mmCIF file of C-alpha atoms in Angstrom:
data_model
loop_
_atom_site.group_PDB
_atom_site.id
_atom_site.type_symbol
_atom_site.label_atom_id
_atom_site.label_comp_id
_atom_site.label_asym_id
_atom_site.label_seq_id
_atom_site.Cartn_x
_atom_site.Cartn_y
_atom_site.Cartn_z
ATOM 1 C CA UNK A 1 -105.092 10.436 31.807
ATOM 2 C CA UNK A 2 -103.819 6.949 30.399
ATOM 3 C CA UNK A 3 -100.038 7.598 30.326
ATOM 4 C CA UNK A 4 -100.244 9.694 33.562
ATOM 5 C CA UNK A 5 -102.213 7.164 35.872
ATOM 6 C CA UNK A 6 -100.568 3.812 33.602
ATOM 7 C CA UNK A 7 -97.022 5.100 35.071
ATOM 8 C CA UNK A 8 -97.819 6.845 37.970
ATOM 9 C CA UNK A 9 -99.947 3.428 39.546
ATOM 10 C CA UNK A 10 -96.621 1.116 39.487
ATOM 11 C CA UNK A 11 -94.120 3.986 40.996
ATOM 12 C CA UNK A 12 -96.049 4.975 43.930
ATOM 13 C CA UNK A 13 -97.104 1.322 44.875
ATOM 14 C CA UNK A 14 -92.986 0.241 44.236
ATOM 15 C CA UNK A 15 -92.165 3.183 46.201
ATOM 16 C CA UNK A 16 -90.487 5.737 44.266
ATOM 17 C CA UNK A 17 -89.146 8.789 46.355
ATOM 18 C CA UNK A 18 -86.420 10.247 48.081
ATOM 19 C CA UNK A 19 -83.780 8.034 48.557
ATOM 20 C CA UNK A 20 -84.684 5.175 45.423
ATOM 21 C CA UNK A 21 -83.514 5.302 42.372
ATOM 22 C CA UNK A 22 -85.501 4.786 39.856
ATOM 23 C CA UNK A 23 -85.109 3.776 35.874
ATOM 24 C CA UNK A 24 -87.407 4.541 33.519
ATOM 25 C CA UNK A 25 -86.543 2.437 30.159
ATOM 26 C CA UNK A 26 -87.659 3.965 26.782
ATOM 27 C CA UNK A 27 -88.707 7.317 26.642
ATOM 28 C CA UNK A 28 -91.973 7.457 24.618
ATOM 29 C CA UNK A 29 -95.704 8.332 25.420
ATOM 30 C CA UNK A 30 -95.540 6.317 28.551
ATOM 31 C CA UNK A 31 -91.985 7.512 29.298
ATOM 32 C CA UNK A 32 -91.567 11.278 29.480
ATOM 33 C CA UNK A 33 -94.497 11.125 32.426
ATOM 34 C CA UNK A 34 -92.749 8.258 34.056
ATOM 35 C CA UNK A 35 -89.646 10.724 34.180
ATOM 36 C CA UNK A 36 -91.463 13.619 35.282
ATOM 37 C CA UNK A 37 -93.344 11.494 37.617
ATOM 38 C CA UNK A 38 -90.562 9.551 39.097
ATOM 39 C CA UNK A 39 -88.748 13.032 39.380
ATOM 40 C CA UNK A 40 -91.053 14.849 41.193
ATOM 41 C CA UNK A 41 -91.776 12.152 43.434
ATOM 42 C CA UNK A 42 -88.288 12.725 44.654
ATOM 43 C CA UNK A 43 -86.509 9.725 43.408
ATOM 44 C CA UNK A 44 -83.455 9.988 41.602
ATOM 45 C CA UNK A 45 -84.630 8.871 37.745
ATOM 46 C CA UNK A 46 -82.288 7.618 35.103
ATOM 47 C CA UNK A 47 -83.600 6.586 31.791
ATOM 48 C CA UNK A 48 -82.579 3.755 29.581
ATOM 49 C CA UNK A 49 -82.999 4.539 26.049
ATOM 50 C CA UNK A 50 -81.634 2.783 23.025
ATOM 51 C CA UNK A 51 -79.916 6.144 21.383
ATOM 52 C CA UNK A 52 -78.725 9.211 22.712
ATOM 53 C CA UNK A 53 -81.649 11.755 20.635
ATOM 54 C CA UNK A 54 -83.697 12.296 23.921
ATOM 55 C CA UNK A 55 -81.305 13.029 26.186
ATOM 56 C CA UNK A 56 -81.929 16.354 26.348
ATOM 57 C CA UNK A 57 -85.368 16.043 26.799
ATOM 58 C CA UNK A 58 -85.084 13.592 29.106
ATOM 59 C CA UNK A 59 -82.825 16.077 31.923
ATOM 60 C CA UNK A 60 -85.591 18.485 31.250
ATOM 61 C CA UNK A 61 -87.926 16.154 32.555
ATOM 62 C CA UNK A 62 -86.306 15.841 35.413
ATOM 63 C CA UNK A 63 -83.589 12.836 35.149
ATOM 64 C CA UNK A 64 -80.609 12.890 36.510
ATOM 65 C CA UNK A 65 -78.707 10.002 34.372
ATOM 66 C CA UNK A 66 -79.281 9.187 30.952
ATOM 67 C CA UNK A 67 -78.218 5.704 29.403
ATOM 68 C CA UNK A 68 -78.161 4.687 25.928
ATOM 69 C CA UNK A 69 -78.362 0.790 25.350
ATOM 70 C CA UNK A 70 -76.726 0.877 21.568
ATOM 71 C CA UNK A 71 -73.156 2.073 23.531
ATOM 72 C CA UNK A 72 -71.593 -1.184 24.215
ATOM 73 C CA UNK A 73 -71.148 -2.568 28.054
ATOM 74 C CA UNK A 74 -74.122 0.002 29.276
ATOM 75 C CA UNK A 75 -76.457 -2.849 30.986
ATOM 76 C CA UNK A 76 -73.282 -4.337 32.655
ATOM 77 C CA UNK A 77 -71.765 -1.277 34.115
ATOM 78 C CA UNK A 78 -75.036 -0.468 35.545
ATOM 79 C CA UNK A 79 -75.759 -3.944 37.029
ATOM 80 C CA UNK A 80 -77.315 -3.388 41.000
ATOM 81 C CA UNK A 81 -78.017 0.275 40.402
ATOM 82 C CA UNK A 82 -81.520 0.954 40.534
ATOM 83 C CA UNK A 83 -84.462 -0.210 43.217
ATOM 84 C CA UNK A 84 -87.249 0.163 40.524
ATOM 85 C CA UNK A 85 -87.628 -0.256 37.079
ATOM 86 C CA UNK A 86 -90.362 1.093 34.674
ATOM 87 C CA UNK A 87 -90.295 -0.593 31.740
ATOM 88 C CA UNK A 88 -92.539 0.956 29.076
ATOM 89 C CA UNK A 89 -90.600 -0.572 26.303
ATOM 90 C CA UNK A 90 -92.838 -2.967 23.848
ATOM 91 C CA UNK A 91 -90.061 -4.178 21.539
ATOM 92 C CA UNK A 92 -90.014 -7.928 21.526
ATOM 93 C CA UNK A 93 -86.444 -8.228 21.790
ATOM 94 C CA UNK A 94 -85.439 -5.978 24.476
ATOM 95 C CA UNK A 95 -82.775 -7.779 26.731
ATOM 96 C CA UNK A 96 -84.835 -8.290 29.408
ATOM 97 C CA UNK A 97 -82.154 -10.448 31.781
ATOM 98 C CA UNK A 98 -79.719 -7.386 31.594
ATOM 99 C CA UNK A 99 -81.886 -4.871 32.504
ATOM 100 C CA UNK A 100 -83.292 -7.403 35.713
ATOM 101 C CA UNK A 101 -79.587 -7.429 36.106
ATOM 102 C CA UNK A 102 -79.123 -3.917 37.043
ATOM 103 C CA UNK A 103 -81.794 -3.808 40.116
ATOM 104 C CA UNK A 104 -80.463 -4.113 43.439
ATOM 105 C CA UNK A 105 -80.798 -6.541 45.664
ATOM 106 C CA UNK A 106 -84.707 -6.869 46.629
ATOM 107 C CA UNK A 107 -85.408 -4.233 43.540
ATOM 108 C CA UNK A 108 -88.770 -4.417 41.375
ATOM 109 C CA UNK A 109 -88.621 -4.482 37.412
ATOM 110 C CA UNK A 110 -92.184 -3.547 36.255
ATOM 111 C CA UNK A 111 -93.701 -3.575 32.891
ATOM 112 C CA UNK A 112 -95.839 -1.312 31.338
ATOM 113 C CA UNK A 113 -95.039 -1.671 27.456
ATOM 114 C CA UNK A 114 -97.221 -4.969 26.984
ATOM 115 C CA UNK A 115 -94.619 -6.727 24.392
ATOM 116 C CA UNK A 116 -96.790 -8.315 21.630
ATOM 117 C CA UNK A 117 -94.891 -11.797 21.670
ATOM 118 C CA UNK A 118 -93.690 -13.996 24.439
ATOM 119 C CA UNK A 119 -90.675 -13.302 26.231
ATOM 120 C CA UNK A 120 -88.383 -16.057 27.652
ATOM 121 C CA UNK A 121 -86.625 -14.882 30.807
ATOM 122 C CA UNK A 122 -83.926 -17.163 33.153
ATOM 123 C CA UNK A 123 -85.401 -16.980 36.435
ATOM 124 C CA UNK A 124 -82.290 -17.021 38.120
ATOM 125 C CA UNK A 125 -82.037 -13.595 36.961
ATOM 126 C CA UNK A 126 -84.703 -12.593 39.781
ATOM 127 C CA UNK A 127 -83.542 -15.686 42.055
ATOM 128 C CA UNK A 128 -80.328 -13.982 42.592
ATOM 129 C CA UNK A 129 -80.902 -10.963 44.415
ATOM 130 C CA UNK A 130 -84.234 -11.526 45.292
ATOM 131 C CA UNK A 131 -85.611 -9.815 42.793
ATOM 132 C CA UNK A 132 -89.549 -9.509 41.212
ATOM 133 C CA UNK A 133 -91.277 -9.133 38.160
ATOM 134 C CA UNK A 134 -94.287 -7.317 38.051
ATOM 135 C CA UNK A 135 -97.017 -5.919 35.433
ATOM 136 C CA UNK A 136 -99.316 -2.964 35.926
ATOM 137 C CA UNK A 137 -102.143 -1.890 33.769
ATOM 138 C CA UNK A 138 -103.939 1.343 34.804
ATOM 139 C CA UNK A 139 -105.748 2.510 38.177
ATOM 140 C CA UNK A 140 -109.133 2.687 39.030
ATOM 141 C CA UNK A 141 -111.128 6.017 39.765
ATOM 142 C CA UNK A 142 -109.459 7.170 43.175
ATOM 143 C CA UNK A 143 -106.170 6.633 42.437
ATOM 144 C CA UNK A 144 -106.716 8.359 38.951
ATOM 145 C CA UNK A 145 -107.324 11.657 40.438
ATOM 146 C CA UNK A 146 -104.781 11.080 43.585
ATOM 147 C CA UNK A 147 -102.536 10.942 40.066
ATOM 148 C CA UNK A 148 -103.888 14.157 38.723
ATOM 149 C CA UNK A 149 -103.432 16.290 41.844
ATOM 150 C CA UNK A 150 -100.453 15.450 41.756
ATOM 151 C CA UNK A 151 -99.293 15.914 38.476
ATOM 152 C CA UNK A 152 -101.447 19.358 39.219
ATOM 153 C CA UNK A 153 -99.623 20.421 42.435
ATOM 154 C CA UNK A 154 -96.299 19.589 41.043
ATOM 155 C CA UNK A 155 -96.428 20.897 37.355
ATOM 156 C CA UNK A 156 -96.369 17.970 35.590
ATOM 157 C CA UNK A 157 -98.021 17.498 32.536
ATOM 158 C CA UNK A 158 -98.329 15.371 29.014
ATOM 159 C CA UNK A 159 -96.211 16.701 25.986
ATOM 160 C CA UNK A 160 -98.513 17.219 23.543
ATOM 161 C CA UNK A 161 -98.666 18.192 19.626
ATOM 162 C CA UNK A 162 -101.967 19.277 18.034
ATOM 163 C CA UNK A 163 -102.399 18.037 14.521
ATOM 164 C CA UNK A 164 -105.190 18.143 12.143
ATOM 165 C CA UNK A 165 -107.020 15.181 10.447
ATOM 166 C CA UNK A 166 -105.054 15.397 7.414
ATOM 167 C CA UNK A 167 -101.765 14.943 9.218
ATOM 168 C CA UNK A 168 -102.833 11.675 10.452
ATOM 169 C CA UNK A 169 -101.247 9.342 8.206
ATOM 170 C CA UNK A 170 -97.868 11.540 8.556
ATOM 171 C CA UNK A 171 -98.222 11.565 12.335
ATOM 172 C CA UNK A 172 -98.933 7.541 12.083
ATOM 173 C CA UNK A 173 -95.609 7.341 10.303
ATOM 174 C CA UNK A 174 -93.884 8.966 13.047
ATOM 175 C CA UNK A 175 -95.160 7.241 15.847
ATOM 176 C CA UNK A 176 -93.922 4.165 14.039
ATOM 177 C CA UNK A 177 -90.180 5.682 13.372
ATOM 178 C CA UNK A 178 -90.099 6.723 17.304
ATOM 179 C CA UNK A 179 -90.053 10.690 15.827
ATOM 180 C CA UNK A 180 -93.057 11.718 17.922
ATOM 181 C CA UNK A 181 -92.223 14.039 20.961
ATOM 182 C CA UNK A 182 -94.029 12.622 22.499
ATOM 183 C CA UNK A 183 -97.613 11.894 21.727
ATOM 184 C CA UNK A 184 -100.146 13.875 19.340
ATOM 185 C CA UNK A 185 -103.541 15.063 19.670
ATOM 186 C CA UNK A 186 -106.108 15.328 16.890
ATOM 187 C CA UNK A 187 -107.893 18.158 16.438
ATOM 188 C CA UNK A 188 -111.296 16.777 15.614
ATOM 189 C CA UNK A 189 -112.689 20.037 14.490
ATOM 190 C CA UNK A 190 -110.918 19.316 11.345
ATOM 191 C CA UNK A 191 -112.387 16.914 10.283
ATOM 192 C CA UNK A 192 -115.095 18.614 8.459
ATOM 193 C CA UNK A 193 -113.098 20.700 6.542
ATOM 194 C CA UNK A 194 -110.482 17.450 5.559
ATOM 195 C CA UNK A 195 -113.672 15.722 3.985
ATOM 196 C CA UNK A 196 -115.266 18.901 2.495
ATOM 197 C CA UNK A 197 -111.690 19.163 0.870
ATOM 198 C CA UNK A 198 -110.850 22.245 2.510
ATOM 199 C CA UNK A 199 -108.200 23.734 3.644
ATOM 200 C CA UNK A 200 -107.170 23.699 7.562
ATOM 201 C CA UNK A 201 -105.645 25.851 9.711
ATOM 202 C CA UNK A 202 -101.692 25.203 9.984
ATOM 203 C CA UNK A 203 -100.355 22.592 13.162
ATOM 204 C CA UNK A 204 -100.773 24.477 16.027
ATOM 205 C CA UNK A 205 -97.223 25.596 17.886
ATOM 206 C CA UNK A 206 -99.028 26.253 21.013
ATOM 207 C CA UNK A 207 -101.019 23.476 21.724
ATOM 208 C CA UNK A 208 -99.156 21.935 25.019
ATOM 209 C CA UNK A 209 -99.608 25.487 26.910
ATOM 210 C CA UNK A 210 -102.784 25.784 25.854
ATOM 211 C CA UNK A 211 -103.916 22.161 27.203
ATOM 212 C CA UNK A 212 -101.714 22.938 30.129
ATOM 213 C CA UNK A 213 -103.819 26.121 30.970
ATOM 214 C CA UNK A 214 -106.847 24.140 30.698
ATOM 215 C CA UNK A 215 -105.826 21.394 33.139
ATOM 216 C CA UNK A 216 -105.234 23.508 35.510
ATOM 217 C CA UNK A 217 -107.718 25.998 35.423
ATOM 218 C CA UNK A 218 -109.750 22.816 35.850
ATOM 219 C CA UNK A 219 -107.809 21.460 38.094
ATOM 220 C CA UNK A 220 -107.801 24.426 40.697
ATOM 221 C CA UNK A 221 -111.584 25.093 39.922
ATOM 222 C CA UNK A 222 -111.516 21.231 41.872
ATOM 223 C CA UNK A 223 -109.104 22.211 44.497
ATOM 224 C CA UNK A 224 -110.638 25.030 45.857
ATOM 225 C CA UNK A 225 -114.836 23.282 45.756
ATOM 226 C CA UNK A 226 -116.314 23.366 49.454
ATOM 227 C CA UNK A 227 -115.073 20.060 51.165
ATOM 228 C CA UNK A 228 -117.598 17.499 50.934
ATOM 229 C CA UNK A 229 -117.651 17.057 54.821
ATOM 230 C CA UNK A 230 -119.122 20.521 54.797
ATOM 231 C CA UNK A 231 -121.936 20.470 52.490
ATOM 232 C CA UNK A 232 -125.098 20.221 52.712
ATOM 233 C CA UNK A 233 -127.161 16.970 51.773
ATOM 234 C CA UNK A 234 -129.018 18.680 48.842
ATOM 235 C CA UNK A 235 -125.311 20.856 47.731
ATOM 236 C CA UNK A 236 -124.241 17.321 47.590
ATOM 237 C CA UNK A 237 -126.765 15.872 45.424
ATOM 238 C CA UNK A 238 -125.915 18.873 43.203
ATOM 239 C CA UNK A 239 -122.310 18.059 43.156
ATOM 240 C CA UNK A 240 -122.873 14.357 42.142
ATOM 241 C CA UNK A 241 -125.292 14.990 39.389
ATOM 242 C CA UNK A 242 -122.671 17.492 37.962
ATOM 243 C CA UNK A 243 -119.532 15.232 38.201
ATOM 244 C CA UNK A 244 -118.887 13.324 34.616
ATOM 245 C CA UNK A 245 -119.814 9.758 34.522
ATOM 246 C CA UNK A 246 -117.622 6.467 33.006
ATOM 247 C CA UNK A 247 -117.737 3.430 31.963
ATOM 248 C CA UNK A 248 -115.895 0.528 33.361
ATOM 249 C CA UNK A 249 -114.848 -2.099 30.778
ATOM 250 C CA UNK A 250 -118.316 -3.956 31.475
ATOM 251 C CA UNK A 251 -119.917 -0.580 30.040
ATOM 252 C CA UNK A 252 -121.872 -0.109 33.495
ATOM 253 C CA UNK A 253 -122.372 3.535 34.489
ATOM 254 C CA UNK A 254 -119.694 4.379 37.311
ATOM 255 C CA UNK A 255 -120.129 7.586 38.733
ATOM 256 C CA UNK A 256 -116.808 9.104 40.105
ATOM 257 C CA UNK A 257 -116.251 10.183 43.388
#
């Protein structure tokens, strides 16, 4: 939900489809759904990456072009190639002028990485060109499940690895050496057995097909409910009191519709 609505809010509002080209810079968590998103959108999706060990990966998202940053003269031979950037880079020092450099003319660089420390750009880096700079957090309720429908109709979903409680530390450390492909899950079951001091059940191979089944199972068990339109007032009722309830950041009860 997070990395899939967090990337999938700023590419349909900047337009991503047929015809754009679209970069996706750093290909973490946030980045292999920007890909897949991007790509099945239509839009022709590079990604900028500092090293060449997710290439692979990153054409079986769904890019076409692949980029590495630590080759020397990438940023410049790429300058006034892309309409929209994705940024979900949060490195501090990430050169943020040459990458602005390589939209085109009227193109949109938008960040999703949330650097910790301030960034000094030169604005004449947007001036020429007519360029912008934008930011984009999440999405609220509607556009959240516009996002998964999509992701549903078009077979896109999270990569995933299951873990167990006592292969969080391990899992912490490779998160922070960029190892991860490409985010983990923990399997709070677990849990009990870590802090009885027993043993657990080895890290589970199959965990992104079996998450993927689930999605979709749910997903279709959505897609094919009566219409509302075509309900009746009290099938209705039923419907709403069924439907899971969240909590906006104010922690008052939103129900979703």
């Amino acid at each position: 939900l997070c990395a899939g609505i967090t990337t999938y809010s700023p590419l349909r509002r900047f337009g991503a489809g047929p015809g754009k080209r679209v970069a996706v810079v750093g290909m973490g968590g946030l980045g292999d759904m920007a890909v897949q998103l991007s790509a099945a959108m239509g839009a022709e999706t590079a990604v900028i990456s500092h090293g060449c060990s997710k290439e692979d990966d990153a054409h079986r998202f769904g890019a076409t072009e692949f980029y590495a940053t630590s080759e020397e003269g990438t940023l410049e031979s790429l300058r006034g190639s892309f309409d929209v950037i994705v940024c979900t880079v949060s490195a501090d020092d990430l050169d943020y002028g040459g990458l602005i450099g390589t939209l085109k003319p009227l193109g949109t660089f938008v960040d999703v990485g949330l650097p910790e420390s301030p960034t000094t750009l030169h604005l004449a880096s947007l001036v020429i060109g007519s360029k912008s700079l934008a930011g984009s957090q999440i999405g609220g309720i509607a556009e959240t499940q516009e996002m998964l429908d999509f992701c549903a109709e078009h077979g896109v979903h999270p990569q995933v690895e299951l873990i167990s409680g006592e292969e969080i530390t391990a899992a912490y450390h490779a998160v922070v050496g960029s190892k991860v492909r490409y985010r983990y899950v923990i399997d709070t079951s677990t849990f009990s057995a870590v802090s009885a001091g027993r043993p657990v059940s080895p890290r589970s191979t199959t965990a992104p097909a079996a998450v993927n089944s689930r999605m979709r199972a749910l997903t279709a068990r959505n897609m094919t409910a009566e219409p509302a339109a075509a309900m009746t007032a009290p099938a209705m009722a039923a419907a709403r009191r069924r439907r899971p309830r969240v909590r906006s950041s104010a922690t008052t009860p939103v129900r979703a519709t």
